[in-house]
Each structure stands twice: as structure tokens, then as C-alpha cells.
């Protein structure tokens, strides 16, 4: 099922925990459609480069298995972790911030991927998470 021109439900629910059910409800699918449309804007902002989804929606079981908090936007289908071939996460974050996109949170995680979430009242919070802890992205 296509959620947008470049994102499918299958890729937005992919998990390495294949034995765990990661099926979204209809409300969560609606949120994933919103997220996919936002990611289309991100893709355009990044010059049309591919966006490779590591993780988007996570059921409670999957979220627990990866050690994330129940308050994670991944649980609602409103967050994605992704990589952009040919771009380091720092450049991805800087480009999205400079474009003034209405994200809720953007996080450069472990210099390996970018986390982005959306909400009805975007905070535009930019962070870095790595072995040194969590701090503002500057």
C-alpha cells in the first residue's frame, strides 16, 4: 500500500523484530500517511535524494524490544529514523533546519541516522544523541 509517491506502508512498518507483530491501527496508518507526506517534503528539500527508512511505526512490542520509551512518536506513526545515501546525518539535519520545515523534533543519532518527528504544534527541537548523551544541535 502506497502512503505517498515514494513511501509504502511496508517500509514504514519494517522491523528487525520479525517475530513481533508490528501492525498499525487505522489511526496509526493515517498518521503514517501524514508522516509520509512530510517525508516527501524532506526528500524534495534534500534535492530528491533517496530516503532509506530504518524505523518508523513501532508497535508496543517492537518499541519495548528496541528499548524506546512509550512516549516515542514512533508508537503513533509520527516519527521516522532514516539515512540518506551520499549525505552524512549532520548535513541532513542542517539542510532540514535551514529549510524551516515544520518538524517537531530532529535528532542526529550516533552520527549514523537522522530521526524526525511531526506534530500538530511543531517545536522545531534539534538535538544530538550519541555516547556522550543528549544535547542541543548547534
Tab-separated table of N, CA and C in Angstrom:
chain	number	residue	atom	x	y	z
A	1	UNK	N	0.855	-1.185	0.000
A	1	UNK	CA	0.000	0.000	0.000
A	1	UNK	C	0.894	1.240	0.000
A	2	UNK	N	0.680	2.125	-0.949
A	2	UNK	CA	1.417	3.385	-1.010
A	2	UNK	C	0.792	4.398	-0.054
A	3	UNK	N	1.650	5.013	0.744
A	3	UNK	CA	1.215	6.091	1.639
A	3	UNK	C	1.416	7.445	0.982
A	4	UNK	N	2.370	7.496	0.051
A	4	UNK	CA	2.704	8.710	-0.699
A	4	UNK	C	3.443	8.231	-1.949
A	5	UNK	N	3.844	9.118	-2.841
A	5	UNK	CA	4.528	8.670	-4.057
A	5	UNK	C	5.797	7.843	-3.819
A	6	UNK	N	6.520	8.086	-2.731
A	6	UNK	CA	7.797	7.390	-2.529
A	6	UNK	C	7.852	6.506	-1.286
A	7	UNK	N	6.776	6.416	-0.522
A	7	UNK	CA	6.806	5.652	0.721
A	7	UNK	C	5.613	4.707	0.819
A	8	UNK	N	5.917	3.462	1.202
A	8	UNK	CA	4.877	2.442	1.328
A	8	UNK	C	4.645	2.102	2.798
A	9	UNK	N	3.499	1.508	3.056
A	9	UNK	CA	3.196	1.047	4.409
A	9	UNK	C	4.225	0.004	4.846
A	10	UNK	N	4.632	-0.865	3.930
A	10	UNK	CA	5.599	-1.916	4.273
A	10	UNK	C	6.918	-1.317	4.772
A	11	UNK	N	7.433	-0.294	4.092
A	11	UNK	CA	8.716	0.268	4.541
A	11	UNK	C	8.560	1.105	5.804
A	12	UNK	N	7.370	1.631	6.042
A	12	UNK	CA	7.149	2.449	7.241
A	12	UNK	C	6.844	1.584	8.466
A	13	UNK	N	6.699	0.276	8.273
A	13	UNK	CA	6.456	-0.639	9.399
A	13	UNK	C	7.528	-1.722	9.480
A	14	UNK	N	8.616	-1.568	8.728
A	14	UNK	CA	9.685	-2.575	8.722
A	14	UNK	C	10.341	-2.659	10.105
A	15	UNK	N	10.715	-3.868	10.500
A	15	UNK	CA	11.390	-4.071	11.781
A	15	UNK	C	12.302	-5.286	11.687
A	16	UNK	N	13.386	-5.248	12.450
A	16	UNK	CA	14.263	-6.408	12.556
A	16	UNK	C	13.680	-7.458	13.489
A	17	UNK	N	12.639	-7.093	14.225
A	17	UNK	CA	11.983	-7.994	15.176
A	17	UNK	C	10.790	-8.669	14.494
A	18	UNK	N	11.093	-9.480	13.499
A	18	UNK	CA	10.063	-10.066	12.643
A	18	UNK	C	9.086	-10.986	13.372
A	19	UNK	N	9.471	-11.493	14.530
A	19	UNK	CA	8.568	-12.371	15.276
A	19	UNK	C	7.525	-11.579	16.058
A	20	UNK	N	7.699	-10.252	16.128
A	20	UNK	CA	6.760	-9.399	16.856
A	20	UNK	C	5.791	-8.739	15.881
A	21	UNK	N	4.532	-8.662	16.286
A	21	UNK	CA	3.533	-8.003	15.445
A	21	UNK	C	3.805	-6.502	15.414
A	22	UNK	N	3.904	-5.947	14.224
A	22	UNK	CA	4.128	-4.502	14.070
A	22	UNK	C	3.052	-3.914	13.157
A	23	UNK	N	1.832	-4.364	13.342
A	23	UNK	CA	0.716	-3.905	12.521
A	23	UNK	C	0.079	-2.660	13.126
A	24	UNK	N	0.019	-1.569	12.353
A	24	UNK	CA	-0.612	-0.344	12.865
A	24	UNK	C	-2.136	-0.406	12.776
A	25	UNK	N	-2.789	0.354	13.656
A	25	UNK	CA	-4.239	0.519	13.588
A	25	UNK	C	-4.565	1.487	12.446
A	26	UNK	N	-5.831	1.678	12.168
A	26	UNK	CA	-6.216	2.620	11.115
A	26	UNK	C	-5.789	4.049	11.466
A	27	UNK	N	-5.887	4.421	12.726
A	27	UNK	CA	-5.443	5.755	13.152
A	27	UNK	C	-3.945	5.900	12.930
A	28	UNK	N	-3.181	4.873	13.277
A	28	UNK	CA	-1.730	4.913	13.087
A	28	UNK	C	-1.367	4.941	11.605
A	29	UNK	N	-2.153	4.261	10.772
A	29	UNK	CA	-1.928	4.329	9.320
A	29	UNK	C	-2.175	5.748	8.819
A	30	UNK	N	-3.209	6.401	9.335
A	30	UNK	CA	-3.466	7.802	8.963
A	30	UNK	C	-2.290	8.691	9.356
A	31	UNK	N	-1.748	8.453	10.541
A	31	UNK	CA	-0.565	9.210	10.975
A	31	UNK	C	0.623	8.923	10.061
A	32	UNK	N	0.800	7.660	9.674
A	32	UNK	CA	1.892	7.303	8.769
A	32	UNK	C	1.731	7.977	7.407
A	33	UNK	N	0.491	8.149	6.962
A	33	UNK	CA	0.261	8.877	5.708
A	33	UNK	C	0.703	10.330	5.847
A	34	UNK	N	0.363	10.940	6.976
A	34	UNK	CA	0.825	12.322	7.258
A	34	UNK	C	2.345	12.396	7.271
A	35	UNK	N	2.967	11.419	7.954
A	35	UNK	CA	4.418	11.374	8.037
A	35	UNK	C	5.037	11.176	6.653
A	36	UNK	N	4.464	10.288	5.860
A	36	UNK	CA	4.984	10.035	4.510
A	36	UNK	C	4.894	11.296	3.653
A	37	UNK	N	3.806	12.033	3.765
A	37	UNK	CA	3.679	13.286	3.013
A	37	UNK	C	4.747	14.287	3.465
A	38	UNK	N	5.007	14.340	4.765
A	38	UNK	CA	6.055	15.212	5.274
A	38	UNK	C	7.419	14.772	4.744
A	39	UNK	N	7.655	13.469	4.715
A	39	UNK	CA	8.926	12.954	4.201
A	39	UNK	C	9.097	13.250	2.710
A	40	UNK	N	8.005	13.381	1.982
A	40	UNK	CA	8.094	13.812	0.586
A	40	UNK	C	8.686	15.225	0.517
A	41	UNK	N	8.268	16.086	1.440
A	41	UNK	CA	8.822	17.443	1.510
A	41	UNK	C	10.297	17.400	1.885
A	42	UNK	N	10.641	16.526	2.821
A	42	UNK	CA	12.048	16.352	3.209
A	42	UNK	C	12.855	15.894	1.997
A	43	UNK	N	12.327	14.929	1.261
A	43	UNK	CA	13.012	14.407	0.067
A	43	UNK	C	13.263	15.529	-0.943
A	44	UNK	N	12.276	16.352	-1.190
A	44	UNK	CA	12.422	17.484	-2.105
A	44	UNK	C	13.483	18.456	-1.578
A	45	UNK	N	13.425	18.733	-0.274
A	45	UNK	CA	14.396	19.636	0.362
A	45	UNK	C	15.825	19.117	0.203
A	46	UNK	N	15.982	17.808	0.205
A	46	UNK	CA	17.299	17.191	0.082
A	46	UNK	C	17.682	16.938	-1.376
A	47	UNK	N	17.019	17.622	-2.285
A	47	UNK	CA	17.372	17.520	-3.696
A	47	UNK	C	16.904	16.250	-4.369
A	48	UNK	N	15.882	15.615	-3.807
A	48	UNK	CA	15.335	14.403	-4.414
A	48	UNK	C	16.112	13.139	-4.101
A	49	UNK	N	17.088	13.234	-3.197
A	49	UNK	CA	17.882	12.056	-2.830
A	49	UNK	C	16.978	10.998	-2.177
A	50	UNK	N	17.354	9.723	-2.285
A	50	UNK	CA	16.569	8.664	-1.639
A	50	UNK	C	16.582	8.809	-0.114
A	51	UNK	N	15.476	8.477	0.500
A	51	UNK	CA	15.372	8.415	1.953
A	51	UNK	C	15.144	6.950	2.306
A	52	UNK	N	16.084	6.388	3.023
A	52	UNK	CA	16.033	4.981	3.408
A	52	UNK	C	15.538	4.888	4.857
A	53	UNK	N	14.359	4.329	5.047
A	53	UNK	CA	13.750	4.250	6.370
A	53	UNK	C	14.374	3.101	7.172
A	54	UNK	N	14.904	3.421	8.343
A	54	UNK	CA	15.383	2.400	9.280
A	54	UNK	C	14.234	1.918	10.157
A	55	UNK	N	13.412	2.888	10.598
A	55	UNK	CA	12.326	2.601	11.521
A	55	UNK	C	11.341	3.758	11.478
A	56	UNK	N	10.075	3.433	11.391
A	56	UNK	CA	9.044	4.468	11.505
A	56	UNK	C	8.060	3.987	12.574
A	57	UNK	N	6.928	3.404	12.178
A	57	UNK	CA	5.976	2.922	13.181
A	57	UNK	C	6.565	1.769	13.987
A	58	UNK	N	6.306	1.795	15.298
A	58	UNK	CA	6.678	0.687	16.179
A	58	UNK	C	5.498	0.339	17.086
A	59	UNK	N	5.054	-0.902	17.011
A	59	UNK	CA	4.053	-1.384	17.963
A	59	UNK	C	4.669	-1.351	19.363
A	60	UNK	N	3.853	-1.505	20.377
A	60	UNK	CA	4.383	-1.515	21.748
A	60	UNK	C	5.432	-2.608	21.901
A	61	UNK	N	5.169	-3.778	21.361
A	61	UNK	CA	6.111	-4.893	21.500
A	61	UNK	C	7.456	-4.570	20.839
A	62	UNK	N	7.409	-4.001	19.640
A	62	UNK	CA	8.648	-3.646	18.935
A	62	UNK	C	9.345	-2.506	19.664
A	63	UNK	N	8.597	-1.518	20.083
A	63	UNK	CA	9.169	-0.374	20.796
A	63	UNK	C	9.868	-0.831	22.080
A	64	UNK	N	9.221	-1.732	22.809
A	64	UNK	CA	9.831	-2.282	24.023
A	64	UNK	C	11.103	-3.052	23.684
A	65	UNK	N	11.067	-3.813	22.603
A	65	UNK	CA	12.218	-4.639	22.208
A	65	UNK	C	13.440	-3.801	21.847
A	66	UNK	N	13.213	-2.602	21.295
A	66	UNK	CA	14.354	-1.743	20.948
A	66	UNK	C	14.754	-0.824	22.102
A	67	UNK	N	14.032	-0.908	23.221
A	67	UNK	CA	14.392	-0.137	24.404
A	67	UNK	C	13.979	1.315	24.364
A	68	UNK	N	12.952	1.636	23.588
A	68	UNK	CA	12.492	3.019	23.488
A	68	UNK	C	11.380	3.292	24.500
A	69	UNK	N	11.125	4.571	24.750
A	69	UNK	CA	10.100	4.988	25.698
A	69	UNK	C	8.707	4.859	25.077
A	70	UNK	N	7.701	4.627	25.916
A	70	UNK	CA	6.313	4.549	25.445
A	70	UNK	C	5.830	5.869	24.865
A	71	UNK	N	6.486	6.980	25.228
A	71	UNK	CA	6.090	8.303	24.736
A	71	UNK	C	6.675	8.607	23.354
A	72	UNK	N	7.448	7.686	22.797
A	72	UNK	CA	8.059	7.896	21.482
A	72	UNK	C	6.999	8.136	20.417
A	73	UNK	N	7.259	9.103	19.545
A	73	UNK	CA	6.357	9.364	18.422
A	73	UNK	C	6.318	8.194	17.439
A	74	UNK	N	7.308	7.306	17.499
A	74	UNK	CA	7.284	6.095	16.670
A	74	UNK	C	6.044	5.260	16.990
A	75	UNK	N	5.627	5.257	18.247
A	75	UNK	CA	4.461	4.473	18.670
A	75	UNK	C	3.179	4.952	17.984
A	76	UNK	N	3.145	6.219	17.610
A	76	UNK	CA	1.950	6.802	16.992
A	76	UNK	C	2.012	6.817	15.465
A	77	UNK	N	3.169	6.465	14.919
A	77	UNK	CA	3.355	6.574	13.465
A	77	UNK	C	3.694	7.985	13.031
A	78	UNK	N	4.268	8.772	13.941
A	78	UNK	CA	4.586	10.175	13.655
A	78	UNK	C	6.081	10.468	13.671
A	79	UNK	N	6.918	9.416	13.603
A	79	UNK	CA	8.371	9.605	13.603
A	79	UNK	C	9.032	8.573	12.702
A	80	UNK	N	10.180	8.967	12.147
A	80	UNK	CA	10.967	8.054	11.323
A	80	UNK	C	12.443	8.266	11.584
A	81	UNK	N	13.179	7.170	11.587
A	81	UNK	CA	14.636	7.197	11.580
A	81	UNK	C	15.045	6.824	10.165
A	82	UNK	N	15.965	7.593	9.580
A	82	UNK	CA	16.307	7.348	8.181
A	82	UNK	C	17.742	7.725	7.868
A	83	UNK	N	18.218	7.205	6.746
A	83	UNK	CA	19.530	7.528	6.201
A	83	UNK	C	19.324	8.089	4.799
A	84	UNK	N	20.252	8.922	4.372
A	84	UNK	CA	20.231	9.473	3.020
A	84	UNK	C	21.575	9.131	2.383
A	85	UNK	N	21.597	8.182	1.438
A	85	UNK	CA	22.863	7.825	0.804
A	85	UNK	C	23.555	9.057	0.218
A	86	UNK	N	24.851	9.173	0.498
A	86	UNK	CA	25.622	10.298	-0.015
A	86	UNK	C	25.597	11.536	0.873
A	87	UNK	N	24.862	11.473	1.990
A	87	UNK	CA	24.817	12.602	2.927
A	87	UNK	C	25.076	12.103	4.337
A	88	UNK	N	25.904	12.818	5.078
A	88	UNK	CA	26.084	12.481	6.488
A	88	UNK	C	24.901	13.067	7.269
A	89	UNK	N	24.540	12.431	8.396
A	89	UNK	CA	23.391	12.928	9.164
A	89	UNK	C	23.490	14.403	9.549
A	90	UNK	N	24.697	14.882	9.842
A	90	UNK	CA	24.870	16.290	10.189
A	90	UNK	C	24.371	17.196	9.059
A	91	UNK	N	24.710	16.851	7.828
A	91	UNK	CA	24.282	17.650	6.671
A	91	UNK	C	22.775	17.547	6.459
A	92	UNK	N	22.216	16.379	6.700
A	92	UNK	CA	20.763	16.200	6.578
A	92	UNK	C	20.052	17.124	7.559
A	93	UNK	N	20.482	17.092	8.821
A	93	UNK	CA	19.859	17.916	9.861
A	93	UNK	C	19.992	19.398	9.523
A	94	UNK	N	21.183	19.835	9.150
A	94	UNK	CA	21.403	21.254	8.836
A	94	UNK	C	20.532	21.709	7.658
A	95	UNK	N	20.398	20.866	6.651
A	95	UNK	CA	19.594	21.220	5.475
A	95	UNK	C	18.114	21.356	5.846
A	96	UNK	N	17.618	20.429	6.646
A	96	UNK	CA	16.202	20.471	7.049
A	96	UNK	C	15.927	21.677	7.943
A	97	UNK	N	16.820	21.960	8.863
A	97	UNK	CA	16.654	23.143	9.725
A	97	UNK	C	16.656	24.413	8.872
A	98	UNK	N	17.609	24.522	7.954
A	98	UNK	CA	17.734	25.719	7.110
A	98	UNK	C	16.498	25.927	6.235
A	99	UNK	N	15.836	24.836	5.870
A	99	UNK	CA	14.636	24.931	5.031
A	99	UNK	C	13.407	25.350	5.826
A	100	UNK	N	13.561	25.446	7.154
A	100	UNK	CA	12.472	25.885	8.022
A	100	UNK	C	11.248	24.964	7.940
A	101	UNK	N	11.488	23.658	7.791
A	101	UNK	CA	10.378	22.705	7.751
A	101	UNK	C	9.733	22.582	9.131
A	102	UNK	N	8.430	22.310	9.181
A	102	UNK	CA	7.713	22.271	10.455
A	102	UNK	C	7.823	20.920	11.185
A	103	UNK	N	9.038	20.503	11.529
A	103	UNK	CA	9.225	19.257	12.269
A	103	UNK	C	9.001	19.507	13.756
A	104	UNK	N	8.672	18.460	14.472
A	104	UNK	CA	8.578	18.572	15.922
A	104	UNK	C	9.960	18.387	16.535
A	105	UNK	N	10.625	17.294	16.159
A	105	UNK	CA	11.979	17.023	16.620
A	105	UNK	C	12.808	16.513	15.460
A	106	UNK	N	14.067	16.908	15.438
A	106	UNK	CA	15.038	16.325	14.522
A	106	UNK	C	16.263	16.001	15.361
A	107	UNK	N	16.763	14.780	15.200
A	107	UNK	CA	17.869	14.323	16.042
A	107	UNK	C	18.918	13.640	15.173
A	108	UNK	N	20.154	14.095	15.317
A	108	UNK	CA	21.275	13.370	14.712
A	108	UNK	C	21.654	12.296	15.717
A	109	UNK	N	21.405	11.039	15.342
A	109	UNK	CA	21.631	9.940	16.269
A	109	UNK	C	22.883	9.163	15.911
A	110	UNK	N	23.826	9.166	16.837
A	110	UNK	CA	25.053	8.379	16.754
A	110	UNK	C	25.809	8.563	15.441
A	111	UNK	N	25.642	9.731	14.806
A	111	UNK	CA	26.294	10.007	13.523
A	111	UNK	C	26.002	8.931	12.485
A	112	UNK	N	24.888	8.220	12.672
A	112	UNK	CA	24.561	7.110	11.771
A	112	UNK	C	23.238	7.322	11.033
A	113	UNK	N	22.292	8.004	11.650
A	113	UNK	CA	20.995	8.240	11.030
A	113	UNK	C	20.373	9.504	11.594
A	114	UNK	N	19.261	9.902	10.983
A	114	UNK	CA	18.507	11.079	11.405
A	114	UNK	C	17.129	10.629	11.861
A	115	UNK	N	16.700	11.155	12.992
A	115	UNK	CA	15.339	10.937	13.493
A	115	UNK	C	14.567	12.220	13.222
A	116	UNK	N	13.339	12.071	12.736
A	116	UNK	CA	12.483	13.242	12.573
A	116	UNK	C	11.074	12.876	13.003
A	117	UNK	N	10.412	13.796	13.695
A	117	UNK	CA	9.026	13.575	14.102
A	117	UNK	C	8.203	14.813	13.757
A	118	UNK	N	6.901	14.592	13.654
A	118	UNK	CA	5.971	15.670	13.344
A	118	UNK	C	4.891	15.720	14.423
A	119	UNK	N	4.239	16.866	14.543
A	119	UNK	CA	3.125	17.023	15.471
A	119	UNK	C	2.257	18.186	14.996
A	120	UNK	N	1.113	18.329	15.630
A	120	UNK	CA	0.214	19.437	15.287
A	120	UNK	C	0.787	20.789	15.712
A	121	UNK	N	1.653	20.775	16.719
A	121	UNK	CA	2.302	22.001	17.207
A	121	UNK	C	3.815	21.779	17.190
A	122	UNK	N	4.441	21.905	16.003
A	122	UNK	CA	5.868	21.603	15.881
A	122	UNK	C	6.746	22.498	16.764
A	123	UNK	N	7.607	21.861	17.548
A	123	UNK	CA	8.526	22.577	18.439
A	123	UNK	C	9.825	22.972	17.735
A	124	UNK	N	10.135	22.314	16.626
A	124	UNK	CA	11.411	22.522	15.910
A	124	UNK	C	12.602	22.342	16.851
A	125	UNK	N	12.529	21.300	17.644
A	125	UNK	CA	13.602	20.970	18.572
A	125	UNK	C	14.664	20.155	17.828
A	126	UNK	N	15.909	20.593	17.903
A	126	UNK	CA	17.019	19.922	17.233
A	126	UNK	C	18.020	19.427	18.273
A	127	UNK	N	18.328	18.127	18.219
A	127	UNK	CA	19.189	17.504	19.218
A	127	UNK	C	20.249	16.618	18.577
A	128	UNK	N	21.228	16.259	19.387
A	128	UNK	CA	22.216	15.239	19.062
A	128	UNK	C	22.114	14.188	20.164
A	129	UNK	N	22.070	12.923	19.777
A	129	UNK	CA	22.147	11.822	20.732
A	129	UNK	C	23.304	10.940	20.293
A	130	UNK	N	24.223	10.707	21.235
A	130	UNK	CA	25.336	9.806	20.962
A	130	UNK	C	25.853	9.268	22.292
A	131	UNK	N	27.025	8.667	22.279
A	131	UNK	CA	27.570	8.069	23.502
A	131	UNK	C	27.841	9.104	24.592
A	132	UNK	N	27.951	10.366	24.207
A	132	UNK	CA	28.178	11.425	25.191
A	132	UNK	C	26.882	11.880	25.846
A	133	UNK	N	25.748	11.437	25.328
A	133	UNK	CA	24.457	11.801	25.883
A	133	UNK	C	23.605	12.569	24.898
A	134	UNK	N	22.675	13.358	25.413
A	134	UNK	CA	21.754	14.153	24.607
A	134	UNK	C	22.066	15.627	24.846
A	135	UNK	N	22.120	16.380	23.743
A	135	UNK	CA	22.413	17.810	23.853
A	135	UNK	C	21.803	18.533	22.646
A	136	UNK	N	21.694	19.862	22.726
A	136	UNK	CA	21.156	20.618	21.592
A	136	UNK	C	22.061	20.500	20.359
A	137	UNK	N	21.439	20.478	19.211
A	137	UNK	CA	22.172	20.522	17.948
A	137	UNK	C	22.480	21.978	17.661
A	138	UNK	N	23.749	22.306	17.505
A	138	UNK	CA	24.116	23.691	17.190
A	138	UNK	C	25.027	23.731	15.988
